[in-house]
mmCIF file of C-alpha atoms in Angstrom:
data_model
loop_
_atom_site.group_PDB
_atom_site.id
_atom_site.type_symbol
_atom_site.label_atom_id
_atom_site.label_comp_id
_atom_site.label_asym_id
_atom_site.label_seq_id
_atom_site.Cartn_x
_atom_site.Cartn_y
_atom_site.Cartn_z
ATOM 1 C CA UNK E 1 -29.728 53.783 3.716
ATOM 2 C CA UNK E 2 -27.585 54.685 0.758
ATOM 3 C CA UNK E 3 -24.229 54.864 3.008
ATOM 4 C CA UNK E 4 -25.842 51.268 4.604
ATOM 5 C CA UNK E 5 -25.621 49.843 1.030
ATOM 6 C CA UNK E 6 -22.305 50.638 -0.143
ATOM 7 C CA UNK E 7 -21.160 49.759 3.403
ATOM 8 C CA UNK E 8 -22.760 45.977 2.661
ATOM 9 C CA UNK E 9 -21.425 46.068 -0.880
ATOM 10 C CA UNK E 10 -17.767 46.659 -0.025
ATOM 11 C CA UNK E 11 -17.968 43.973 2.773
ATOM 12 C CA UNK E 12 -19.040 41.838 1.052
ATOM 13 C CA UNK E 13 -16.773 42.284 -2.013
ATOM 14 C CA UNK E 14 -13.689 42.217 -0.014
ATOM 15 C CA UNK E 15 -15.033 39.470 1.949
ATOM 16 C CA UNK E 16 -15.315 37.369 -1.146
ATOM 17 C CA UNK E 17 -11.650 38.348 -2.378
ATOM 18 C CA UNK E 18 -9.648 37.459 0.861
ATOM 19 C CA UNK E 19 -12.147 33.732 1.225
ATOM 20 C CA UNK E 20 -10.630 33.402 -2.476
ATOM 21 C CA UNK E 21 -7.281 34.248 -1.894
ATOM 22 C CA UNK E 22 -7.318 31.867 1.305
ATOM 23 C CA UNK E 23 -8.855 28.718 -0.894
ATOM 24 C CA UNK E 24 -5.708 29.708 -3.076
ATOM 25 C CA UNK E 25 -3.134 29.617 -0.272
ATOM 26 C CA UNK E 26 -4.404 26.427 0.837
ATOM 27 C CA UNK E 27 -4.299 24.750 -2.780
ATOM 28 C CA UNK E 28 -0.935 25.768 -2.991
ATOM 29 C CA UNK E 29 -0.101 24.870 0.478
ATOM 30 C CA UNK E 30 -1.197 21.217 -0.314
ATOM 31 C CA UNK E 31 0.653 20.968 -3.383
ATOM 32 C CA UNK E 32 3.814 21.654 -1.233
ATOM 33 C CA UNK E 33 2.839 19.477 1.120
ATOM 34 C CA UNK E 34 2.216 16.432 -1.458
ATOM 35 C CA UNK E 35 5.783 17.378 -2.796
ATOM 36 C CA UNK E 36 7.521 17.382 0.629
ATOM 37 C CA UNK E 37 5.391 14.076 1.679
ATOM 38 C CA UNK E 38 6.918 11.941 -1.509
ATOM 39 C CA UNK E 39 10.227 13.366 -0.901
ATOM 40 C CA UNK E 40 9.970 12.090 3.103
ATOM 41 C CA UNK E 41 8.674 8.587 1.351
ATOM 42 C CA UNK E 42 11.803 8.719 -0.672
ATOM 43 C CA UNK E 43 14.293 9.436 2.169
ATOM 44 C CA UNK E 44 12.496 6.976 4.390
ATOM 45 C CA UNK E 45 12.746 4.072 1.741
ATOM 46 C CA UNK E 46 16.396 4.720 1.353
ATOM 47 C CA UNK E 47 16.775 4.428 5.085
ATOM 48 C CA UNK E 48 15.278 0.915 5.153
ATOM 49 C CA UNK E 49 16.358 -0.591 2.268
ATOM 50 C CA UNK E 50 20.423 0.115 2.694
ATOM 51 C CA UNK E 51 22.379 -1.609 1.497
ATOM 52 C CA UNK E 52 18.958 -3.864 -0.618
ATOM 53 C CA UNK E 53 15.735 -3.324 -0.843
ATOM 54 C CA UNK E 54 13.834 -5.814 1.170
ATOM 55 C CA UNK E 55 10.363 -7.009 0.399
ATOM 56 C CA UNK E 56 6.904 -4.700 0.809
ATOM 57 C CA UNK E 57 5.793 -6.817 3.621
ATOM 58 C CA UNK E 58 8.995 -6.556 5.815
ATOM 59 C CA UNK E 59 9.164 -2.460 4.962
ATOM 60 C CA UNK E 60 5.713 -2.212 6.072
ATOM 61 C CA UNK E 61 6.386 -4.409 9.027
ATOM 62 C CA UNK E 62 9.199 -1.828 10.047
ATOM 63 C CA UNK E 63 7.269 0.673 8.984
ATOM 64 C CA UNK E 64 4.596 -0.132 11.840
ATOM 65 C CA UNK E 65 7.261 -0.640 14.812
ATOM 66 C CA UNK E 66 10.441 1.320 13.643
ATOM 67 C CA UNK E 67 11.850 4.350 12.506
ATOM 68 C CA UNK E 68 10.157 6.971 14.946
ATOM 69 C CA UNK E 69 11.347 10.182 13.098
ATOM 70 C CA UNK E 70 9.139 9.306 10.033
ATOM 71 C CA UNK E 71 6.163 9.088 11.960
ATOM 72 C CA UNK E 72 5.012 12.269 10.082
ATOM 73 C CA UNK E 73 4.458 10.199 6.894
ATOM 74 C CA UNK E 74 4.039 6.572 8.533
ATOM 75 C CA UNK E 75 0.861 7.850 10.368
ATOM 76 C CA UNK E 76 -2.147 5.299 9.311
ATOM 77 C CA UNK E 77 0.160 3.169 7.536
ATOM 78 C CA UNK E 78 -1.285 -0.037 9.913
ATOM 79 C CA UNK E 79 -4.571 0.566 8.206
ATOM 80 C CA UNK E 80 -5.658 -1.136 5.206
ATOM 81 C CA UNK E 81 -6.166 1.756 3.179
ATOM 82 C CA UNK E 82 -2.941 3.127 4.879
ATOM 83 C CA UNK E 83 -1.069 -0.172 3.918
ATOM 84 C CA UNK E 84 -2.155 0.156 0.038
ATOM 85 C CA UNK E 85 -0.832 3.776 -0.342
ATOM 86 C CA UNK E 86 2.564 2.407 1.380
ATOM 87 C CA UNK E 87 2.994 -0.395 -0.854
ATOM 88 C CA UNK E 88 1.892 2.261 -3.837
ATOM 89 C CA UNK E 89 5.000 4.671 -2.821
ATOM 90 C CA UNK E 90 7.297 1.854 -2.290
ATOM 91 C CA UNK E 91 6.441 0.731 -5.700
ATOM 92 C CA UNK E 92 7.284 3.961 -7.109
ATOM 93 C CA UNK E 93 10.592 4.304 -5.194
ATOM 94 C CA UNK E 94 11.890 0.455 -6.444
ATOM 95 C CA UNK E 95 10.893 1.480 -9.881
ATOM 96 C CA UNK E 96 13.308 4.004 -10.242
ATOM 97 C CA UNK E 97 15.645 1.491 -8.568
ATOM 98 C CA UNK E 98 14.770 -1.030 -11.221
ATOM 99 C CA UNK E 99 14.795 1.334 -14.415
ATOM 100 C CA UNK E 100 12.647 1.849 -17.395
ATOM 101 C CA UNK E 101 14.821 -1.221 -18.929
ATOM 102 C CA UNK E 102 12.668 -3.565 -16.731
ATOM 103 C CA UNK E 103 9.247 -2.791 -18.216
ATOM 104 C CA UNK E 104 8.526 -5.793 -20.357
ATOM 105 C CA UNK E 105 9.031 -7.882 -17.278
ATOM 106 C CA UNK E 106 7.597 -5.178 -14.980
ATOM 107 C CA UNK E 107 4.129 -5.510 -16.813
ATOM 108 C CA UNK E 108 4.083 -9.167 -17.373
ATOM 109 C CA UNK E 109 4.713 -9.710 -13.559
ATOM 110 C CA UNK E 110 1.580 -7.092 -12.833
ATOM 111 C CA UNK E 111 -0.463 -9.393 -15.186
ATOM 112 C CA UNK E 112 0.491 -12.550 -13.867
ATOM 113 C CA UNK E 113 -0.257 -11.632 -10.433
ATOM 114 C CA UNK E 114 -3.703 -9.690 -11.343
ATOM 115 C CA UNK E 115 -4.877 -12.697 -12.903
ATOM 116 C CA UNK E 116 -3.931 -14.844 -9.914
ATOM 117 C CA UNK E 117 -5.823 -12.637 -7.681
ATOM 118 C CA UNK E 118 -8.664 -12.406 -9.904
ATOM 119 C CA UNK E 119 -8.715 -16.282 -10.280
ATOM 120 C CA UNK E 120 -8.896 -16.506 -6.162
ATOM 121 C CA UNK E 121 -11.236 -13.578 -5.671
ATOM 122 C CA UNK E 122 -13.739 -15.369 -8.132
ATOM 123 C CA UNK E 123 -13.205 -18.823 -6.208
ATOM 124 C CA UNK E 124 -14.151 -16.775 -2.888
ATOM 125 C CA UNK E 125 -16.190 -14.963 -4.212
ATOM 126 C CA UNK E 126 -14.586 -11.674 -3.545
ATOM 127 C CA UNK E 127 -13.778 -9.827 -0.518
ATOM 128 C CA UNK E 128 -12.065 -6.739 0.619
ATOM 129 C CA UNK E 129 -8.821 -8.551 0.818
ATOM 130 C CA UNK E 130 -8.633 -8.862 -3.013
ATOM 131 C CA UNK E 131 -9.082 -5.416 -3.799
ATOM 132 C CA UNK E 132 -6.634 -4.471 -1.308
ATOM 133 C CA UNK E 133 -3.982 -7.096 -2.396
ATOM 134 C CA UNK E 134 -5.047 -5.713 -6.323
ATOM 135 C CA UNK E 135 -3.708 -2.113 -5.509
ATOM 136 C CA UNK E 136 -0.493 -3.599 -3.499
ATOM 137 C CA UNK E 137 0.315 -5.954 -6.696
ATOM 138 C CA UNK E 138 3.013 -3.368 -8.164
ATOM 139 C CA UNK E 139 5.198 -3.443 -4.884
ATOM 140 C CA UNK E 140 5.187 -6.758 -5.513
ATOM 141 C CA UNK E 141 6.145 -6.816 -9.140
ATOM 142 C CA UNK E 142 8.715 -4.362 -8.407
ATOM 143 C CA UNK E 143 10.710 -6.734 -5.925
ATOM 144 C CA UNK E 144 10.252 -9.465 -7.979
ATOM 145 C CA UNK E 145 12.180 -7.756 -10.561
ATOM 146 C CA UNK E 146 14.730 -6.814 -8.074
ATOM 147 C CA UNK E 147 15.711 -10.386 -7.332
ATOM 148 C CA UNK E 148 16.030 -11.547 -10.531
ATOM 149 C CA UNK E 149 18.413 -8.219 -11.855
ATOM 150 C CA UNK E 150 21.842 -10.167 -12.348
ATOM 151 C CA UNK E 151 20.691 -13.068 -10.989
ATOM 152 C CA UNK E 152 21.574 -16.428 -12.409
ATOM 153 C CA UNK E 153 19.432 -18.493 -10.286
ATOM 154 C CA UNK E 154 16.550 -18.127 -12.625
ATOM 155 C CA UNK E 155 18.206 -18.929 -15.974
ATOM 156 C CA UNK E 156 17.540 -22.486 -16.214
ATOM 157 C CA UNK E 157 18.706 -24.559 -19.408
ATOM 158 C CA UNK E 158 15.856 -27.064 -19.085
ATOM 159 C CA UNK E 159 12.165 -26.725 -20.598
ATOM 160 C CA UNK E 160 9.580 -25.820 -18.095
ATOM 161 C CA UNK E 161 6.333 -27.226 -19.888
ATOM 162 C CA UNK E 162 6.129 -30.028 -17.320
ATOM 163 C CA UNK E 163 6.602 -27.973 -14.258
ATOM 164 C CA UNK E 164 4.042 -25.142 -16.238
ATOM 165 C CA UNK E 165 1.231 -27.850 -16.916
ATOM 166 C CA UNK E 166 1.159 -29.058 -13.145
ATOM 167 C CA UNK E 167 1.327 -25.701 -11.867
ATOM 168 C CA UNK E 168 -1.811 -24.489 -14.345
ATOM 169 C CA UNK E 169 -3.669 -27.974 -13.871
ATOM 170 C CA UNK E 170 -3.202 -26.943 -9.948
ATOM 171 C CA UNK E 171 -5.379 -23.777 -10.726
ATOM 172 C CA UNK E 172 -8.178 -25.365 -12.937
ATOM 173 C CA UNK E 173 -8.647 -28.097 -10.460
ATOM 174 C CA UNK E 174 -8.830 -25.664 -7.481
ATOM 175 C CA UNK E 175 -11.391 -24.006 -9.949
ATOM 176 C CA UNK E 176 -13.110 -27.091 -10.593
ATOM 177 C CA UNK E 177 -13.853 -28.314 -6.931
ATOM 178 C CA UNK E 178 -14.599 -25.015 -5.417
ATOM 179 C CA UNK E 179 -17.145 -24.407 -8.540
ATOM 180 C CA UNK E 180 -19.063 -28.237 -8.016
ATOM 181 C CA UNK E 181 -20.204 -27.268 -4.810
ATOM 182 C CA UNK E 182 -21.326 -23.373 -5.194
ATOM 183 C CA UNK E 183 -24.486 -23.319 -5.382
ATOM 184 C CA UNK E 184 -24.818 -19.643 -5.079
ATOM 185 C CA UNK E 185 -25.219 -19.135 -9.367
ATOM 186 C CA UNK E 186 -27.764 -19.965 -11.542
ATOM 187 C CA UNK E 187 -26.537 -21.933 -14.898
ATOM 188 C CA UNK E 188 -26.436 -18.868 -17.045
ATOM 189 C CA UNK E 189 -23.709 -17.010 -14.280
ATOM 190 C CA UNK E 190 -21.804 -20.259 -13.928
ATOM 191 C CA UNK E 191 -21.513 -20.416 -17.812
ATOM 192 C CA UNK E 192 -20.255 -16.666 -17.578
ATOM 193 C CA UNK E 193 -17.630 -17.762 -14.585
ATOM 194 C CA UNK E 194 -16.412 -20.580 -16.285
ATOM 195 C CA UNK E 195 -15.314 -17.790 -19.463
ATOM 196 C CA UNK E 196 -13.970 -15.544 -16.878
ATOM 197 C CA UNK E 197 -11.893 -18.226 -15.397
ATOM 198 C CA UNK E 198 -10.943 -19.800 -18.474
ATOM 199 C CA UNK E 199 -9.563 -16.483 -20.062
ATOM 200 C CA UNK E 200 -7.812 -15.906 -16.960
ATOM 201 C CA UNK E 201 -5.999 -19.281 -16.646
ATOM 202 C CA UNK E 202 -5.311 -18.698 -20.619
ATOM 203 C CA UNK E 203 -3.895 -15.664 -19.835
ATOM 204 C CA UNK E 204 -1.364 -17.341 -17.044
ATOM 205 C CA UNK E 205 -0.347 -20.230 -19.690
ATOM 206 C CA UNK E 206 0.520 -17.493 -22.228
ATOM 207 C CA UNK E 207 2.534 -14.904 -19.832
ATOM 208 C CA UNK E 208 4.757 -17.781 -17.734
ATOM 209 C CA UNK E 209 7.488 -18.275 -20.766
ATOM 210 C CA UNK E 210 10.512 -19.628 -18.554
ATOM 211 C CA UNK E 211 11.205 -20.480 -15.319
ATOM 212 C CA UNK E 212 11.555 -17.092 -13.825
ATOM 213 C CA UNK E 213 8.087 -16.600 -14.258
ATOM 214 C CA UNK E 214 6.588 -19.404 -13.325
ATOM 215 C CA UNK E 215 8.807 -19.316 -9.925
ATOM 216 C CA UNK E 216 7.276 -15.681 -9.202
ATOM 217 C CA UNK E 217 4.020 -17.280 -10.360
ATOM 218 C CA UNK E 218 4.046 -19.950 -7.801
ATOM 219 C CA UNK E 219 5.471 -17.790 -4.999
ATOM 220 C CA UNK E 220 2.892 -15.234 -5.116
ATOM 221 C CA UNK E 221 -0.228 -17.953 -5.431
ATOM 222 C CA UNK E 222 0.688 -19.938 -2.540
ATOM 223 C CA UNK E 223 1.677 -17.455 -0.189
ATOM 224 C CA UNK E 224 -0.939 -15.130 -0.685
ATOM 225 C CA UNK E 225 -3.868 -17.847 -1.467
ATOM 226 C CA UNK E 226 -2.957 -20.714 0.658
#
């Protein structure tokens, strides 16, 4: 019986040790795989963005239909969750190209696009579309930055206040019209919604400081919600 207990203890001891080593190996392997995946994505983006970067939407379409040699990293990008991850990778890649000097513009664009997404999400009472789009906003922002670099088209001399006023008024009118027929909220809830709407619109008004930001806000709003 004593020998049996010793053998049983030895089996348990070495079995646990081997199991622990196996877990450690897998964790290390996963880390290596992650590094390889990132490198592969960067390689892929270098190919599709040659000689000039393309929009994240077009890049995603290409990922679904073309470039079979990158199937090891592009499997699953057709799903909504896979598309989210693709846009995040795209943003990381193009952010490196655009550089840290664009950080102020980057933060501003992300805030503008996020406010527009919040407003339209509330108008339509939410939905998965807006949640997924929120994750993809950095990708759209990076492409907006790219097309602005060394591009004097966006450097308008005239005052944009009248154009901006019309844009903000159109958003406020959209909110007002939809809220007037929205019967799903009590009076107190509507008050809270109005505060949220007003806060987002005020944020937009303060962030849109020149023609470039106005144009980017208009394009993002009309291309994703109309």
